Amino acid sequence: MTAPSTFGLSTEARNLHWLLSNLVEEVPGVHSVTVVSSDGLMLLSSDPGHLNARATGRQDGPKGSSADLATIVSGIGSLTQGAAKLMDGGGVKQTMVAMDEGSVFVMSISDGSLLGVHATPDCDMSVIAYHMALFVGRAGHVLTPELRSELRKSMESTQ
């Protein structure tokens, strides 16, 4: 993964970028990761399939760009939150979609943001869920409105 430039960002923003990069690089089977705000805007993202695309000539992440994973995560989050309301199920903690050629995991962050992971079909789901929970635990308390604004501006300047 090519780390995004964190020059000029606050310590909290740099730490979140580091946590995201670490999740992609250290957890086997992870293709790409994104964090989206409660209103569906991408706050953080890895470069989906960057290493594999270079080695194999094909991209392993969602088609197109990291924005596609953010869109998918936002949609899954909205759908599951609506289903939970209809069923009086309370808040949605985690959603997992298993497909023939991969998996998508979505986990709620305390401020209403969502962490999304696209992984290989043979990934160890419990390991991915564990590392996502670690990320949420570390990131949830620092995602203040000010930091979300800073991350949005950072994402806009790289697009």
PDB file of C-alpha atoms in Angstrom:
ATOM      1  CA  MET A   1       0.000   0.000   0.000  1.00  0.00           C
ATOM      2  CA  THR A   2       1.217   3.471  -0.752  1.00  0.00           C
ATOM      3  CA  ALA A   3       0.746   5.556   2.360  1.00  0.00           C
ATOM      4  CA  PRO A   4      -1.100   8.790   1.758  1.00  0.00           C
ATOM      5  CA  SER A   5       0.777  11.946   2.599  1.00  0.00           C
ATOM      6  CA  THR A   6       0.151  12.967   6.187  1.00  0.00           C
ATOM      7  CA  PHE A   7       2.182  16.170   5.929  1.00  0.00           C
ATOM      8  CA  GLY A   8       0.415  19.027   7.671  1.00  0.00           C
ATOM      9  CA  LEU A   9      -2.122  16.817   9.447  1.00  0.00           C
ATOM     10  CA  SER A  10      -2.727  16.803  13.185  1.00  0.00           C
ATOM     11  CA  THR A  11      -1.237  14.073  15.366  1.00  0.00           C
ATOM     12  CA  GLU A  12      -4.665  12.431  15.678  1.00  0.00           C
ATOM     13  CA  ALA A  13      -5.139  12.346  11.895  1.00  0.00           C
ATOM     14  CA  ARG A  14      -1.642  10.920  11.362  1.00  0.00           C
ATOM     15  CA  ASN A  15      -2.346   8.261  13.998  1.00  0.00           C
ATOM     16  CA  LEU A  16      -5.555   7.225  12.233  1.00  0.00           C
ATOM     17  CA  HIS A  17      -3.711   6.977   8.915  1.00  0.00           C
ATOM     18  CA  TRP A  18      -1.110   4.795  10.641  1.00  0.00           C
ATOM     19  CA  LEU A  19      -3.802   2.542  12.174  1.00  0.00           C
ATOM     20  CA  LEU A  20      -5.464   2.145   8.769  1.00  0.00           C
ATOM     21  CA  SER A  21      -2.169   1.347   7.024  1.00  0.00           C
ATOM     22  CA  ASN A  22      -1.287  -1.122   9.754  1.00  0.00           C
ATOM     23  CA  LEU A  23      -4.635  -2.900   9.357  1.00  0.00           C
ATOM     24  CA  VAL A  24      -4.087  -3.383   5.626  1.00  0.00           C
ATOM     25  CA  GLU A  25      -0.434  -4.366   5.853  1.00  0.00           C
ATOM     26  CA  GLU A  26      -0.524  -6.595   8.945  1.00  0.00           C
ATOM     27  CA  VAL A  27      -3.795  -8.526   8.671  1.00  0.00           C
ATOM     28  CA  PRO A  28      -3.716 -11.418   6.181  1.00  0.00           C
ATOM     29  CA  GLY A  29      -6.426 -11.361   3.532  1.00  0.00           C
ATOM     30  CA  VAL A  30      -7.279  -7.655   3.710  1.00  0.00           C
ATOM     31  CA  HIS A  31      -7.532  -6.000   0.288  1.00  0.00           C
ATOM     32  CA  SER A  32      -8.691  -2.538   1.268  1.00  0.00           C
ATOM     33  CA  VAL A  33     -10.077  -0.529   4.168  1.00  0.00           C
ATOM     34  CA  THR A  34     -12.145   2.634   4.425  1.00  0.00           C
ATOM     35  CA  VAL A  35     -13.719   4.813   7.086  1.00  0.00           C
ATOM     36  CA  VAL A  36     -16.866   6.713   6.157  1.00  0.00           C
ATOM     37  CA  SER A  37     -18.682   9.354   8.173  1.00  0.00           C
ATOM     38  CA  SER A  38     -22.252   8.921   9.361  1.00  0.00           C
ATOM     39  CA  ASP A  39     -23.370  10.962   6.340  1.00  0.00           C
ATOM     40  CA  GLY A  40     -21.535   8.671   3.912  1.00  0.00           C
ATOM     41  CA  LEU A  41     -18.441  10.748   3.142  1.00  0.00           C
ATOM     42  CA  MET A  42     -15.102   8.971   2.922  1.00  0.00           C
ATOM     43  CA  LEU A  43     -12.761  10.042   5.741  1.00  0.00           C
ATOM     44  CA  LEU A  44      -9.895   7.565   5.345  1.00  0.00           C
ATOM     45  CA  SER A  45      -9.045   4.972   2.755  1.00  0.00           C
ATOM     46  CA  SER A  46      -6.348   2.550   1.737  1.00  0.00           C
ATOM     47  CA  ASP A  47      -5.342   2.106  -1.884  1.00  0.00           C
ATOM     48  CA  PRO A  48      -7.407  -0.984  -2.845  1.00  0.00           C
ATOM     49  CA  GLY A  49      -5.370  -3.803  -4.300  1.00  0.00           C
ATOM     50  CA  HIS A  50      -2.393  -1.537  -5.008  1.00  0.00           C
ATOM     51  CA  LEU A  51       0.286  -4.160  -4.308  1.00  0.00           C
ATOM     52  CA  ASN A  52      -1.555  -6.985  -6.033  1.00  0.00           C
ATOM     53  CA  ALA A  53      -2.492  -4.814  -9.008  1.00  0.00           C
ATOM     54  CA  ARG A  54       1.166  -4.028  -9.571  1.00  0.00           C
ATOM     55  CA  ALA A  55       2.227  -7.684  -9.259  1.00  0.00           C
ATOM     56  CA  THR A  56      -0.615  -9.350 -11.175  1.00  0.00           C
ATOM     57  CA  GLY A  57      -1.857  -6.626 -13.495  1.00  0.00           C
ATOM     58  CA  ARG A  58      -5.331  -6.740 -11.934  1.00  0.00           C
ATOM     59  CA  GLN A  59      -6.986  -4.856  -9.129  1.00  0.00           C
ATOM     60  CA  ASP A  60      -8.369  -6.915  -6.226  1.00  0.00           C
ATOM     61  CA  GLY A  61     -10.405  -4.169  -4.592  1.00  0.00           C
ATOM     62  CA  PRO A  62     -13.881  -3.052  -5.636  1.00  0.00           C
ATOM     63  CA  LYS A  63     -13.987  -1.935  -9.248  1.00  0.00           C
ATOM     64  CA  GLY A  64     -12.585   1.492  -9.913  1.00  0.00           C
ATOM     65  CA  SER A  65     -11.456   3.218  -6.771  1.00  0.00           C
ATOM     66  CA  SER A  66     -11.421   3.432  -3.018  1.00  0.00           C
ATOM     67  CA  ALA A  67     -14.560   5.565  -3.342  1.00  0.00           C
ATOM     68  CA  ASP A  68     -16.398   2.420  -4.485  1.00  0.00           C
ATOM     69  CA  LEU A  69     -15.652   0.638  -1.203  1.00  0.00           C
ATOM     70  CA  ALA A  70     -16.769   3.725   0.722  1.00  0.00           C
ATOM     71  CA  THR A  71     -20.046   3.754  -1.231  1.00  0.00           C
ATOM     72  CA  ILE A  72     -20.607   0.049  -0.566  1.00  0.00           C
ATOM     73  CA  VAL A  73     -19.858   0.442   3.151  1.00  0.00           C
ATOM     74  CA  SER A  74     -22.180   3.426   3.456  1.00  0.00           C
ATOM     75  CA  GLY A  75     -24.985   1.559   1.677  1.00  0.00           C
ATOM     76  CA  ILE A  76     -24.585  -1.591   3.773  1.00  0.00           C
ATOM     77  CA  GLY A  77     -24.506   0.522   6.922  1.00  0.00           C
ATOM     78  CA  SER A  78     -27.687   2.359   5.964  1.00  0.00           C
ATOM     79  CA  LEU A  79     -29.500  -0.843   4.989  1.00  0.00           C
ATOM     80  CA  THR A  80     -28.609  -2.681   8.201  1.00  0.00           C
ATOM     81  CA  GLN A  81     -29.479   0.317  10.385  1.00  0.00           C
ATOM     82  CA  GLY A  82     -32.890   0.503   8.700  1.00  0.00           C
ATOM     83  CA  ALA A  83     -33.433  -3.229   9.193  1.00  0.00           C
ATOM     84  CA  ALA A  84     -32.460  -2.964  12.869  1.00  0.00           C
ATOM     85  CA  LYS A  85     -34.999  -0.159  13.373  1.00  0.00           C
ATOM     86  CA  LEU A  86     -37.775  -2.162  11.690  1.00  0.00           C
ATOM     87  CA  MET A  87     -36.977  -5.170  13.886  1.00  0.00           C
ATOM     88  CA  ASP A  88     -36.431  -3.173  17.097  1.00  0.00           C
ATOM     89  CA  GLY A  89     -32.954  -4.701  17.139  1.00  0.00           C
ATOM     90  CA  GLY A  90     -31.063  -1.767  18.615  1.00  0.00           C
ATOM     91  CA  GLY A  91     -27.805  -0.509  17.159  1.00  0.00           C
ATOM     92  CA  VAL A  92     -25.900  -2.430  14.495  1.00  0.00           C
ATOM     93  CA  LYS A  93     -22.445  -3.432  15.676  1.00  0.00           C
ATOM     94  CA  GLN A  94     -21.104  -5.411  12.732  1.00  0.00           C
ATOM     95  CA  THR A  95     -22.205  -6.714   9.339  1.00  0.00           C
ATOM     96  CA  MET A  96     -20.458  -9.282   7.189  1.00  0.00           C
ATOM     97  CA  VAL A  97     -21.207 -10.161   3.578  1.00  0.00           C
ATOM     98  CA  ALA A  98     -19.605 -13.374   2.331  1.00  0.00           C
ATOM     99  CA  MET A  99     -19.338 -13.764  -1.442  1.00  0.00           C
ATOM    100  CA  ASP A 100     -17.765 -16.385  -3.696  1.00  0.00           C
ATOM    101  CA  GLU A 101     -14.787 -14.131  -4.422  1.00  0.00           C
ATOM    102  CA  GLY A 102     -14.431 -12.097  -1.242  1.00  0.00           C
ATOM    103  CA  SER A 103     -15.964 -10.693   1.910  1.00  0.00           C
ATOM    104  CA  VAL A 104     -17.013  -7.248   3.078  1.00  0.00           C
ATOM    105  CA  PHE A 105     -17.075  -6.373   6.776  1.00  0.00           C
ATOM    106  CA  VAL A 106     -18.703  -3.235   8.184  1.00  0.00           C
ATOM    107  CA  MET A 107     -18.311  -2.202  11.816  1.00  0.00           C
ATOM    108  CA  SER A 108     -19.842   0.784  13.580  1.00  0.00           C
ATOM    109  CA  ILE A 109     -17.595   3.368  15.187  1.00  0.00           C
ATOM    110  CA  SER A 110     -18.913   5.193  18.261  1.00  0.00           C
ATOM    111  CA  ASP A 111     -19.627   8.480  16.469  1.00  0.00           C
ATOM    112  CA  GLY A 112     -21.793   6.882  13.765  1.00  0.00           C
ATOM    113  CA  SER A 113     -18.931   6.490  11.322  1.00  0.00           C
ATOM    114  CA  LEU A 114     -18.300   3.102   9.761  1.00  0.00           C
ATOM    115  CA  LEU A 115     -15.168   1.022   9.239  1.00  0.00           C
ATOM    116  CA  GLY A 116     -15.296  -1.150   6.131  1.00  0.00           C
ATOM    117  CA  VAL A 117     -12.939  -3.917   5.049  1.00  0.00           C
ATOM    118  CA  HIS A 118     -12.829  -5.799   1.749  1.00  0.00           C
ATOM    119  CA  ALA A 119     -11.065  -9.152   2.178  1.00  0.00           C
ATOM    120  CA  THR A 120     -10.215 -12.343   0.333  1.00  0.00           C
ATOM    121  CA  PRO A 121     -12.693 -15.238   0.284  1.00  0.00           C
ATOM    122  CA  ASP A 122     -10.336 -17.422   2.340  1.00  0.00           C
ATOM    123  CA  CYS A 123      -9.623 -14.827   5.033  1.00  0.00           C
ATOM    124  CA  ASP A 124      -9.898 -15.722   8.698  1.00  0.00           C
ATOM    125  CA  MET A 125     -13.078 -13.824   9.557  1.00  0.00           C
ATOM    126  CA  SER A 126     -12.427 -13.875  13.292  1.00  0.00           C
ATOM    127  CA  VAL A 127      -8.957 -12.337  12.823  1.00  0.00           C
ATOM    128  CA  ILE A 128     -10.368  -9.584  10.612  1.00  0.00           C
ATOM    129  CA  ALA A 129     -13.203  -8.867  13.075  1.00  0.00           C
ATOM    130  CA  TYR A 130     -10.707  -8.775  15.960  1.00  0.00           C
ATOM    131  CA  HIS A 131      -8.435  -6.263  14.205  1.00  0.00           C
ATOM    132  CA  MET A 132     -11.418  -4.166  13.152  1.00  0.00           C
ATOM    133  CA  ALA A 133     -12.568  -4.057  16.790  1.00  0.00           C
ATOM    134  CA  LEU A 134      -9.073  -2.930  17.805  1.00  0.00           C
ATOM    135  CA  PHE A 135      -9.194  -0.150  15.191  1.00  0.00           C
ATOM    136  CA  VAL A 136     -12.662   0.941  16.335  1.00  0.00           C
ATOM    137  CA  GLY A 137     -11.545   0.938  19.969  1.00  0.00           C
ATOM    138  CA  ARG A 138      -8.534   3.083  19.188  1.00  0.00           C
ATOM    139  CA  ALA A 139     -10.204   5.395  16.668  1.00  0.00           C
ATOM    140  CA  GLY A 140     -13.681   5.827  18.094  1.00  0.00           C
ATOM    141  CA  HIS A 141     -12.819   8.250  20.873  1.00  0.00           C
ATOM    142  CA  VAL A 142     -10.713  10.556  18.662  1.00  0.00           C
ATOM    143  CA  LEU A 143     -13.143  10.994  15.755  1.00  0.00           C
ATOM    144  CA  THR A 144     -14.334  14.408  16.878  1.00  0.00           C
ATOM    145  CA  PRO A 145     -16.212  16.741  14.529  1.00  0.00           C
ATOM    146  CA  GLU A 146     -12.985  18.733  14.088  1.00  0.00           C
ATOM    147  CA  LEU A 147     -10.992  15.628  13.142  1.00  0.00           C
ATOM    148  CA  ARG A 148     -13.700  14.419  10.748  1.00  0.00           C
ATOM    149  CA  SER A 149     -13.592  17.819   9.052  1.00  0.00           C
ATOM    150  CA  GLU A 150      -9.801  17.666   8.792  1.00  0.00           C
ATOM    151  CA  LEU A 151      -9.929  14.150   7.322  1.00  0.00           C
ATOM    152  CA  ARG A 152     -12.597  15.151   4.774  1.00  0.00           C
ATOM    153  CA  LYS A 153     -10.499  18.098   3.610  1.00  0.00           C
ATOM    154  CA  SER A 154      -7.452  15.829   3.378  1.00  0.00           C
ATOM    155  CA  MET A 155      -9.379  13.298   1.236  1.00  0.00           C
ATOM    156  CA  GLU A 156     -10.734  16.069  -1.021  1.00  0.00           C
ATOM    157  CA  SER A 157      -7.257  17.452  -1.620  1.00  0.00           C
ATOM    158  CA  THR A 158      -5.938  14.045  -2.761  1.00  0.00           C
ATOM    159  CA  GLN A 159      -8.731  13.397  -5.262  1.00  0.00           C
TER     160      GLN A 159
END
